[in-house]
Amino acid sequence: MYSKIRYKNIEVSFLWRLNGGGIIFAHEFVHIVSQKIGKVGHVFEYCAGPGFIGFSLLANGLCDRLTVADVNPLAVDVLKDTVKNNNLQDRVAVYHSDCLDAIPETERWDLVVGNPPWILDSKNTKEIAVCDPGGRVHKKFFKDIKEHLVPGGSILFIESTWFTSAGSFKEMVESNGLTFRQILGPVSYPGIFKNWAEYKGLKTPLIIFLRLCLAFRDAYFLWIMSQDDLPVPPSGPGLL
Ligand SMILES: C[S@@+](CC[C@H](N)C(=O)[O-])C[C@H]1O[C@@H](n2cnc3c(N)ncnc32)[C@H](O)[C@@H]1O
């Protein structure tokens, strides 16, 4: 029997052992997407686990369609359970995939969100929710993602300064035709009490708790886009 968490009109099934922190971070994704990106057509959640992040974006009206994927078959089972129980078959696609390997080439996304395993310098290949030995799960993603992004599409990943900085990903981002649009956070301790608009509906102590978890874990967000979508610099007489 699965545990449940409700995001507005969607009840998400999960097992606690599949929670990689998304149960806490999902609200911050809603917050950032609302403020920085706005509603999009199609979201993909990479390394989705139970899909806390993707389903909360869908429930909050920040996308029309959602695709979710994970390599862990248990995660795929709970994702399918949520889709079935909420009658989301026409809006949500679920894939069992090692990185993007089993995703059809035809899938195109406006926004990719993810909470990938944070620890790159580990040799542990068993704890796949937290360890990404050699950065394989990140490297393969950045190598393959561009063909799935629509023009103007972007990527929003949560990472932790305990283990990485944006510099850890610079080479794998830029060598694949992508670039950092913005690096956000981590939430400062005073920042815990600011800009709560997208948390509305939650009780104040819960909001403080969720944001404290972000601050405590030194979580930061990478917002990444295609280099092709960089604004064209002005040119013309006198500007050469
Ligand atoms: C930090 S957990 C995040 C889970 C969930 N998104 C959350 O926020 O709670 C990382 C997830 O990445 C998945 N994962 C690890 N290696 C993967 C791979 N090679 N391909 C796809 N998913 C992978 C794990 O199964 C796990 O669900």
Short mmCIF file of C-alpha atoms in Angstrom, two decimals, residues 120 135 138-139 142-143 157 159 164-181 183 220 222-225 227 230:
data_model
loop_
_atom_site.label_atom_id
_atom_site.label_comp_id
_atom_site.label_asym_id
_atom_site.label_seq_id
_atom_site.Cartn_x
_atom_site.Cartn_y
_atom_site.Cartn_z
CA LEU A 120 29.19 12.97 -7.86
CA GLY A 135 28.58 12.14 -12.72
CA HIS A 138 24.29 14.17 -15.15
CA LYS A 139 26.70 13.70 -18.08
CA PHE A 142 23.31 16.89 -20.67
CA LYS A 143 24.62 15.00 -23.71
CA PHE A 157 17.71 21.23 -11.48
CA GLU A 159 21.58 20.46 -6.37
CA THR A 164 28.76 20.56 -5.92
CA SER A 165 28.80 24.09 -7.28
CA ALA A 166 27.68 25.31 -10.68
CA GLY A 167 31.33 24.94 -11.73
CA SER A 168 31.04 21.15 -11.27
CA PHE A 169 28.59 21.09 -14.21
CA LYS A 170 30.05 23.84 -16.42
CA GLU A 171 31.96 21.59 -18.81
CA MET A 172 29.12 19.07 -19.30
CA VAL A 173 26.62 21.90 -19.82
CA GLU A 174 28.66 24.05 -22.20
CA SER A 175 30.20 21.25 -24.26
CA ASN A 176 26.66 20.15 -25.17
CA GLY A 177 25.50 23.52 -26.51
CA LEU A 178 23.81 24.60 -23.28
CA THR A 179 24.47 27.51 -20.97
CA PHE A 180 23.57 28.67 -17.47
CA ARG A 181 20.72 31.12 -17.53
CA ILE A 183 21.98 30.07 -10.63
CA TYR A 220 20.65 25.68 -5.05
CA LEU A 222 20.58 25.55 -11.89
CA TRP A 223 18.46 27.14 -14.60
CA ILE A 224 19.91 26.07 -17.95
CA MET A 225 18.96 26.81 -21.56
CA GLN A 227 23.07 28.39 -26.29
CA LEU A 230 20.81 33.31 -26.06
#
